PDB file of C-alpha atoms in Angstrom:
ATOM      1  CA  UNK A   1     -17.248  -4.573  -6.135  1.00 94.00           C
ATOM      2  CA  UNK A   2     -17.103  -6.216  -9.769  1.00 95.00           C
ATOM      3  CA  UNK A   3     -14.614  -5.233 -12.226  1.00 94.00           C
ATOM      4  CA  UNK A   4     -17.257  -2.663 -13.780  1.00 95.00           C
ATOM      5  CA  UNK A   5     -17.600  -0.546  -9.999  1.00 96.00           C
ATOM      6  CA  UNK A   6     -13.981  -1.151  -9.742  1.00 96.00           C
ATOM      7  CA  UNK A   7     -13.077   0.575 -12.908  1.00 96.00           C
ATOM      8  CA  UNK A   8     -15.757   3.859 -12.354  1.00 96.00           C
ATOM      9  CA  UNK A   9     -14.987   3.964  -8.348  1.00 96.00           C
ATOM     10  CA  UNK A  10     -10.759   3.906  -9.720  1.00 97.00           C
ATOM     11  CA  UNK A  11     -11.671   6.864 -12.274  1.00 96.00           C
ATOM     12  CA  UNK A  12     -13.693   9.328  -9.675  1.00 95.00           C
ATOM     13  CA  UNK A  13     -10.018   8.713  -8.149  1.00 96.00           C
ATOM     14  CA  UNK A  14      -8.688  10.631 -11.352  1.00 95.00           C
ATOM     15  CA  UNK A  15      -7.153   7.336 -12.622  1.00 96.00           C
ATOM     16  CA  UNK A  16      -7.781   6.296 -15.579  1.00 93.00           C
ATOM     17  CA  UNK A  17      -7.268   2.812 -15.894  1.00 96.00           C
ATOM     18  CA  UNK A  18      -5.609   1.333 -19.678  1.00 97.00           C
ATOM     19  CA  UNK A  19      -6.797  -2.197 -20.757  1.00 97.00           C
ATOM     20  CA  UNK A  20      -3.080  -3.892 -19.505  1.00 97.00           C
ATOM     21  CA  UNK A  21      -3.834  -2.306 -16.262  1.00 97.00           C
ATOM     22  CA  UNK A  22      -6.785  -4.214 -16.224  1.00 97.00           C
ATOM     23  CA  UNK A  23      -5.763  -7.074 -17.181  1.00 98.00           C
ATOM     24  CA  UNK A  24      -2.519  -7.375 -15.191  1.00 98.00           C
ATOM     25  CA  UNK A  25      -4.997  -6.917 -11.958  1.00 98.00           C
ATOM     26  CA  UNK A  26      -6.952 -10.182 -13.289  1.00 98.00           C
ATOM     27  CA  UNK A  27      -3.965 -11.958 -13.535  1.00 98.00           C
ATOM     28  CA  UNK A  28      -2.436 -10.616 -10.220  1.00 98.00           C
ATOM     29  CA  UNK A  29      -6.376 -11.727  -8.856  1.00 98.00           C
ATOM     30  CA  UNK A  30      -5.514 -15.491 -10.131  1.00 97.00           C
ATOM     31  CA  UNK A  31      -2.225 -15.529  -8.941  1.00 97.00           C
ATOM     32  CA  UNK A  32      -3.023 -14.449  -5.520  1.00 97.00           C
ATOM     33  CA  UNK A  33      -5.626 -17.372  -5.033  1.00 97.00           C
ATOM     34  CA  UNK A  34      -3.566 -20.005  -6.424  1.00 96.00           C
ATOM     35  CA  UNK A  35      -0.444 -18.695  -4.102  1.00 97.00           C
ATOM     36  CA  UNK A  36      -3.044 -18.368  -1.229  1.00 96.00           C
ATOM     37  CA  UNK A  37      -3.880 -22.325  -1.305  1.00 95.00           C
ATOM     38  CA  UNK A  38       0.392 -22.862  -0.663  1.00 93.00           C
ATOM     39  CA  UNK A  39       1.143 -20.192   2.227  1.00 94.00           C
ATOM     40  CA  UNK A  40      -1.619 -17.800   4.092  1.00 91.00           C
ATOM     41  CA  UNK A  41      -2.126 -14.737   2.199  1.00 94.00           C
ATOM     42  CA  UNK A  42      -5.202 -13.443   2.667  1.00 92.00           C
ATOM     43  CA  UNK A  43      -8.489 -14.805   4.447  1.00 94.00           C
ATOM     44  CA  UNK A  44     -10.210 -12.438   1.286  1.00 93.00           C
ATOM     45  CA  UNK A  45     -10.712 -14.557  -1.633  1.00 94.00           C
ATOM     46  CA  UNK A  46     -13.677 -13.271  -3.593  1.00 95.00           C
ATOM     47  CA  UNK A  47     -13.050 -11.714  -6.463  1.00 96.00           C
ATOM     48  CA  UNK A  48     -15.427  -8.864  -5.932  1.00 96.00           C
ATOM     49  CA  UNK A  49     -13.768  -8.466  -2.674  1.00 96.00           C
ATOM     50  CA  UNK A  50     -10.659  -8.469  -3.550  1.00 96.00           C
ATOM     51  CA  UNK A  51     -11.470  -5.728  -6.055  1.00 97.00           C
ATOM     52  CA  UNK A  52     -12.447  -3.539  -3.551  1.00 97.00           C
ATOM     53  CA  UNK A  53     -10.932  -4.380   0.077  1.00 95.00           C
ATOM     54  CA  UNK A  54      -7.572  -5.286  -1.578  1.00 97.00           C
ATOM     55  CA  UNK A  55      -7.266  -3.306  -4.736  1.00 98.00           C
ATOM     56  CA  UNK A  56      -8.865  -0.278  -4.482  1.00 97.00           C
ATOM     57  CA  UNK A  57      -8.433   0.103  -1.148  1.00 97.00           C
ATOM     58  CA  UNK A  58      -4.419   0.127  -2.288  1.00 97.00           C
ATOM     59  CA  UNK A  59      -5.144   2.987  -5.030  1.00 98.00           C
ATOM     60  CA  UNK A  60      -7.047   5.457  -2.150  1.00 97.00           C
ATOM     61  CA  UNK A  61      -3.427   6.087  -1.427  1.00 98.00           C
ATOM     62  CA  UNK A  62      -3.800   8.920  -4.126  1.00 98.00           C
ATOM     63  CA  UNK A  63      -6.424  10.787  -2.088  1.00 97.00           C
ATOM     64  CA  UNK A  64      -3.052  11.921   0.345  1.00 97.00           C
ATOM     65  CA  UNK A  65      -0.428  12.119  -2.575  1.00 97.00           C
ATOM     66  CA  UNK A  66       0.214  12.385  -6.112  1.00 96.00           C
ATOM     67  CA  UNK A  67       2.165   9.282  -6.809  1.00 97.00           C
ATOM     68  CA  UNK A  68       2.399  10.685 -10.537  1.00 95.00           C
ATOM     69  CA  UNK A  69       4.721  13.418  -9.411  1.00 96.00           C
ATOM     70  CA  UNK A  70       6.656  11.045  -7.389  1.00 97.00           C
ATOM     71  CA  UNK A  71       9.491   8.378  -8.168  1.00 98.00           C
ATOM     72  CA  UNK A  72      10.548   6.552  -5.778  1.00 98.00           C
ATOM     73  CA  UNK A  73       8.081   4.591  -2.936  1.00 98.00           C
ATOM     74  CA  UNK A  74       8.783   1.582  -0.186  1.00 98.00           C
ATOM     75  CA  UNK A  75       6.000  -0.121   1.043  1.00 98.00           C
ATOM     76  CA  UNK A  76       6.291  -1.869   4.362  1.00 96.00           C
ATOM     77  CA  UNK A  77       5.430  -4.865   5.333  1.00 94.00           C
ATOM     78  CA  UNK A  78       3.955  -5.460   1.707  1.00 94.00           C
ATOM     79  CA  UNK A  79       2.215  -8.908   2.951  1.00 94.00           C
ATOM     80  CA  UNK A  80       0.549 -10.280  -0.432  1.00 96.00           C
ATOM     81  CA  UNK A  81       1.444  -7.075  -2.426  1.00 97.00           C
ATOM     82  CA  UNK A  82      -0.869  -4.161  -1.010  1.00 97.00           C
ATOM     83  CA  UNK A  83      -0.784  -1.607  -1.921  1.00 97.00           C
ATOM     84  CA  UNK A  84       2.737  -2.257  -3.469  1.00 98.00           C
ATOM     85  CA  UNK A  85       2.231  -4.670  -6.284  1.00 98.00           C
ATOM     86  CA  UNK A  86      -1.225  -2.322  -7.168  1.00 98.00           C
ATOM     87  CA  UNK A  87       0.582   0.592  -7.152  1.00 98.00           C
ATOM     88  CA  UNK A  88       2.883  -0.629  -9.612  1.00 98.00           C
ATOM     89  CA  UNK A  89       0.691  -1.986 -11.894  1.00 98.00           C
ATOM     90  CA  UNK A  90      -1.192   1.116 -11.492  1.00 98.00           C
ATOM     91  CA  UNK A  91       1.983   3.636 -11.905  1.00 98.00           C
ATOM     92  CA  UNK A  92       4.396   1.787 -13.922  1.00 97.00           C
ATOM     93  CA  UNK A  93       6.926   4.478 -13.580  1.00 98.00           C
ATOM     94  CA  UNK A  94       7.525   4.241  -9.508  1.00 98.00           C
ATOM     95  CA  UNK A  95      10.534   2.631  -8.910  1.00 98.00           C
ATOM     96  CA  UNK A  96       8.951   0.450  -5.760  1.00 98.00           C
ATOM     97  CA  UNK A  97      10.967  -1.515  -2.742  1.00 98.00           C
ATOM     98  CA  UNK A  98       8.645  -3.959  -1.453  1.00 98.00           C
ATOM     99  CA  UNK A  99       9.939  -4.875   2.072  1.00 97.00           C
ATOM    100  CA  UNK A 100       8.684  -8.121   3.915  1.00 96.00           C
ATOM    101  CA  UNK A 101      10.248  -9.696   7.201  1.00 94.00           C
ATOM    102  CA  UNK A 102       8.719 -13.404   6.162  1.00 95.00           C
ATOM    103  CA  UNK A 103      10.862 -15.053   3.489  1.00 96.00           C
ATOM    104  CA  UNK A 104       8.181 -16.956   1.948  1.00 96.00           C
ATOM    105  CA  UNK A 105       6.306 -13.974   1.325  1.00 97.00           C
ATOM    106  CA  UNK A 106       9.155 -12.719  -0.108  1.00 97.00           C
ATOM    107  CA  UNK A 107       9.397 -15.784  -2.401  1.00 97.00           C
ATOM    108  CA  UNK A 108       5.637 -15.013  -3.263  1.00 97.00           C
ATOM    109  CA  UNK A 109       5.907 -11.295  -4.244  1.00 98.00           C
ATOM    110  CA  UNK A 110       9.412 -11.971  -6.486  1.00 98.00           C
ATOM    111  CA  UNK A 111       7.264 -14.501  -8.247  1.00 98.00           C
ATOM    112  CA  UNK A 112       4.407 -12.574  -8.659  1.00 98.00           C
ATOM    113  CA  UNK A 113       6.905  -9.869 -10.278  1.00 98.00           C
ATOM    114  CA  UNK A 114       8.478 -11.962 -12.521  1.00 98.00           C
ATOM    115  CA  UNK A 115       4.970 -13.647 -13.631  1.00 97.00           C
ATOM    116  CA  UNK A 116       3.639  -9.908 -14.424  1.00 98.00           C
ATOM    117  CA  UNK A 117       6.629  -8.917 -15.776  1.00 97.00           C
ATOM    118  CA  UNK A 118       6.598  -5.981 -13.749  1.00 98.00           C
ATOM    119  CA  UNK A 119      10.141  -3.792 -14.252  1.00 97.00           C
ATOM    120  CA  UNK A 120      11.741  -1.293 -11.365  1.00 98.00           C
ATOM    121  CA  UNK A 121       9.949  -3.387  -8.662  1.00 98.00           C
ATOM    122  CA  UNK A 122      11.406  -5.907  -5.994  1.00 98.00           C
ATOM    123  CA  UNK A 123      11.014  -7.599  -2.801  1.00 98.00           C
ATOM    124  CA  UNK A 124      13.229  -7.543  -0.289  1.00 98.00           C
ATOM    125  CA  UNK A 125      13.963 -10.273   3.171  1.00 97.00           C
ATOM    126  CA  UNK A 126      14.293  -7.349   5.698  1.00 96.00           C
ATOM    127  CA  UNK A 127      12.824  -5.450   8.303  1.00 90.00           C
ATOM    128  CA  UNK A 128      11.739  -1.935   8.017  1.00 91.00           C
ATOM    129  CA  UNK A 129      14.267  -0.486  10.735  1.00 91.00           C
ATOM    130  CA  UNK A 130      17.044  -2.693   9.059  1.00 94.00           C
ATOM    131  CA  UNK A 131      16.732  -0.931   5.592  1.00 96.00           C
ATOM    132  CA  UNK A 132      19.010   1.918   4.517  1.00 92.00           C
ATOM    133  CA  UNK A 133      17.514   3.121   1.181  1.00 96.00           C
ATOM    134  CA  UNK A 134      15.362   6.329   1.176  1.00 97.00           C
ATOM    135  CA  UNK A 135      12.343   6.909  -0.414  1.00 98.00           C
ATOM    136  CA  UNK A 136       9.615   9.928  -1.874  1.00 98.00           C
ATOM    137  CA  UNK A 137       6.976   7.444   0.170  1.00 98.00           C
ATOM    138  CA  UNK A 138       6.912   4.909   2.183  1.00 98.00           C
ATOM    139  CA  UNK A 139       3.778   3.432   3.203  1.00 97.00           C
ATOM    140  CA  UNK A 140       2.584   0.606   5.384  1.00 95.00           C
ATOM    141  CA  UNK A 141      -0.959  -0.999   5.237  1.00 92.00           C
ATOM    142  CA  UNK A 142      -2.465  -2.244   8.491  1.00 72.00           C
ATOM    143  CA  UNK A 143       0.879  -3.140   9.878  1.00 75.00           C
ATOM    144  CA  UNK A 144       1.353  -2.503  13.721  1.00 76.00           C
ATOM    145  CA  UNK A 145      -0.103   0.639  15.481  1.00 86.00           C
ATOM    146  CA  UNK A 146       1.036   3.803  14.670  1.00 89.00           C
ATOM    147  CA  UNK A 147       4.072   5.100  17.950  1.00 86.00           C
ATOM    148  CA  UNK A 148       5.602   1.540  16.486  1.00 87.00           C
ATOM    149  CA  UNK A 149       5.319   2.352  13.169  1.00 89.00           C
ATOM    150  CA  UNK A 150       7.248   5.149  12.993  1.00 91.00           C
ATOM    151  CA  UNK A 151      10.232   3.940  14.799  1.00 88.00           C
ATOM    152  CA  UNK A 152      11.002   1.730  11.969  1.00 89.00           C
ATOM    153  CA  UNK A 153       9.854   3.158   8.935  1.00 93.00           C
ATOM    154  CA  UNK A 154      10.609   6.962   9.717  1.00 94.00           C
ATOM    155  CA  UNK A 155      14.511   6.609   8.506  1.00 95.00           C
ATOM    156  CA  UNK A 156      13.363   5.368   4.780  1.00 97.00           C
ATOM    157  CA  UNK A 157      11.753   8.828   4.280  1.00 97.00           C
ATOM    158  CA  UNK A 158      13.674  10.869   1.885  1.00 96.00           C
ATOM    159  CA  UNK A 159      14.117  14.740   3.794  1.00 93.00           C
ATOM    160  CA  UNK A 160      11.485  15.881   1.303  1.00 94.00           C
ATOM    161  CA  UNK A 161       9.360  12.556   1.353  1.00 96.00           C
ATOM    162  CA  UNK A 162       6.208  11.447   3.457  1.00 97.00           C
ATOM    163  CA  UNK A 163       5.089   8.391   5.279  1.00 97.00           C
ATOM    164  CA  UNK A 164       1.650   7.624   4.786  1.00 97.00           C
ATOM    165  CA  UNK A 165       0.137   5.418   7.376  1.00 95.00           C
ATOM    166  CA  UNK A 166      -2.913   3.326   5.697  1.00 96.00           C
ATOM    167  CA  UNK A 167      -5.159   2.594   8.771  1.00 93.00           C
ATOM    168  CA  UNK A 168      -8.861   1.907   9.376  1.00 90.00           C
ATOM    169  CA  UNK A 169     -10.307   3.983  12.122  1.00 88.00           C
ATOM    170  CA  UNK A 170      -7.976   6.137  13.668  1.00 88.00           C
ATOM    171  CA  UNK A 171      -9.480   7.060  16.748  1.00 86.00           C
ATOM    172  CA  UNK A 172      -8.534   5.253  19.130  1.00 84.00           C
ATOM    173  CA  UNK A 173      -5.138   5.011  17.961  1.00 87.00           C
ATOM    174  CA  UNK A 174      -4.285   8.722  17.553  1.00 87.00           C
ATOM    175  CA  UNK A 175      -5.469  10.024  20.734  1.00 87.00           C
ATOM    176  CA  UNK A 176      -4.149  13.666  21.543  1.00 89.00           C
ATOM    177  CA  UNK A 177      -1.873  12.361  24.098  1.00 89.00           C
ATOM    178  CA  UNK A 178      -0.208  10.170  21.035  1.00 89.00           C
ATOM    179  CA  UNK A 179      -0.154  12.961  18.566  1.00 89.00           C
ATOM    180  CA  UNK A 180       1.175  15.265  21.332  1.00 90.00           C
ATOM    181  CA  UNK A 181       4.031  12.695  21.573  1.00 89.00           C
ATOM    182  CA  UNK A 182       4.394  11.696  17.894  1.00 90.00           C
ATOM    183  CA  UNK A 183       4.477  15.670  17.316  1.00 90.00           C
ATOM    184  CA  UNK A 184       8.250  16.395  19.054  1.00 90.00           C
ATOM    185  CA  UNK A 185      10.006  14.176  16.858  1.00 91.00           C
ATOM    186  CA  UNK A 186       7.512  14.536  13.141  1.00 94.00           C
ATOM    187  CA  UNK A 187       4.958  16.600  11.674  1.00 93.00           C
ATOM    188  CA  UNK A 188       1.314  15.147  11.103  1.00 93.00           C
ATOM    189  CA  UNK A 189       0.605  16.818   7.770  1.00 94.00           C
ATOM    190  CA  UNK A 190      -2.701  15.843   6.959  1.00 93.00           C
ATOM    191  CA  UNK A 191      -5.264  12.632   8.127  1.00 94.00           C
ATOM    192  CA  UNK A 192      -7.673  11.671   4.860  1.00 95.00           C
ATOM    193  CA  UNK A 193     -10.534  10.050   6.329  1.00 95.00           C
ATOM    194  CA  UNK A 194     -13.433   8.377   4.096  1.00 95.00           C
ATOM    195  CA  UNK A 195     -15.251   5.918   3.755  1.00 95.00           C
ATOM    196  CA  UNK A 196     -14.667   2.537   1.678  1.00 94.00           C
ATOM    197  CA  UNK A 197     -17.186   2.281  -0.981  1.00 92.00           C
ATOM    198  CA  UNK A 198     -20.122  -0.465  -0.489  1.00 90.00           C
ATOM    199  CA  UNK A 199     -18.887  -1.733   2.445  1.00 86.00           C
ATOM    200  CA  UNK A 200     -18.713   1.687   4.131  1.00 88.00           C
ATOM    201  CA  UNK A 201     -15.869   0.896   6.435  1.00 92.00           C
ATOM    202  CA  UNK A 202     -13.968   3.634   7.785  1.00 93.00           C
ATOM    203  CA  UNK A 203     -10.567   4.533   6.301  1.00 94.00           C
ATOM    204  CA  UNK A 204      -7.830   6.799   7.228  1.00 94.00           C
ATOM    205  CA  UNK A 205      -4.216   7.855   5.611  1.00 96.00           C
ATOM    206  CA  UNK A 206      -2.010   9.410   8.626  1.00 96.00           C
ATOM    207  CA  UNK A 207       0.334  11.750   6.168  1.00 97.00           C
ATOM    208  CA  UNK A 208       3.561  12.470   8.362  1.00 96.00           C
ATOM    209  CA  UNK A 209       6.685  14.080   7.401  1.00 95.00           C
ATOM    210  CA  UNK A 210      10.190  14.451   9.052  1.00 89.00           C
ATOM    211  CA  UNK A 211      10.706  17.683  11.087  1.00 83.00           C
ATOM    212  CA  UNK A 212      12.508  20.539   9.031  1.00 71.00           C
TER     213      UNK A 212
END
């Protein structure tokens, strides 16, 4: 995906992307390759793929919430920054937690802050289950299968909040006997499912909120 398919694919999201936006992303693109060379990121390194498997596969998070009516959001086990650092750059005004259990990462993502001068936005040396803050969403991408998930991310959801689970094919992780189980302790709101542009991978967000 170059820049140009990056920018049209972002608006048919109903973003609409501002030139800093843009440029922060470069910058965040350079940063991630030279940090990538020091400690093991991410085996995807093209630009073009990085646009699209990396950044605006973190911005399809909008197709199972508004983010701009939110204000608060934890993503967990934030890895090189996705969707966190994206969704910052993206929404300035989310006040984000990035939470990592790998120090260096940690290290990485506090730099990467600081470099983009990115405001309302840190990351944190913890494990999901040992955080205490509450969120309007919390998020993971690819991280663990789903019944694990939600025993450690489930307490950071505000009573009014969601949990958005950022998965590839859900199938054969969210078989009935699962969502019969999940389904006495949370409520499955919604599953998005589509279909990542150009490389027409499957992609799912698992929306699931605490019990009222």
């Amino acid at each position: 995906m170059t820049k140009e398919e990056f920018k049209i694919a972002v608006e048919e999201l109903n973003i609409n992307l501002t030139d800093e936006m843009l440029e922060k992303l470069e910058q965040f693109y350079h940063l991630l390759i030279e940090w990538n060379k020091k400690i093991n990121l991410t085996r995807i390194i093209e630009e073009e793929d990085v646009y699209l498997k990396h950044f605006y596969d973190s911005l399809t998070l909008i197709k199972a919430v508004d983010l701009k009516q939110k204000e608060t959001l934890c993503d967990v086990g934030s890895g090189a920054g996705f969707p966190g650092i994206v969704l910052k750059i993206v929404f300035p005004h989310l006040k984000i937690i990035l939470l990592d259990s790998l120090n260096k990462r940690v290290i990485y993502l506090n730099e990467i802050i600081k470099e983009l001068k990115l405001e309302s936005i840190k990351a944190v040396h913890t494990r999901g289950e040992d955080y205490k803050e509450t969120f309007d969403v919390v998020t993971a991408r690819a991280v663990a299968n789903i019944e694990k998930l939600l025993n450690y991310t489930m307490h950071l959801v505000k009573k009014e909040g969601i949990f958005i689970a950022m998965k590839g094919n859900i199938e054969n992780e969210l078989t009935n006997e699962v969502v019969i189980k999940l389904e006495k302790k949370y409520k499955i709101k919604n599953i998005e499912k589509f279909i990542l542009p150009k490389e027409e991978s499957d992609r799912s967000l698992v929306v699931i909120e605490r019990k009222k």
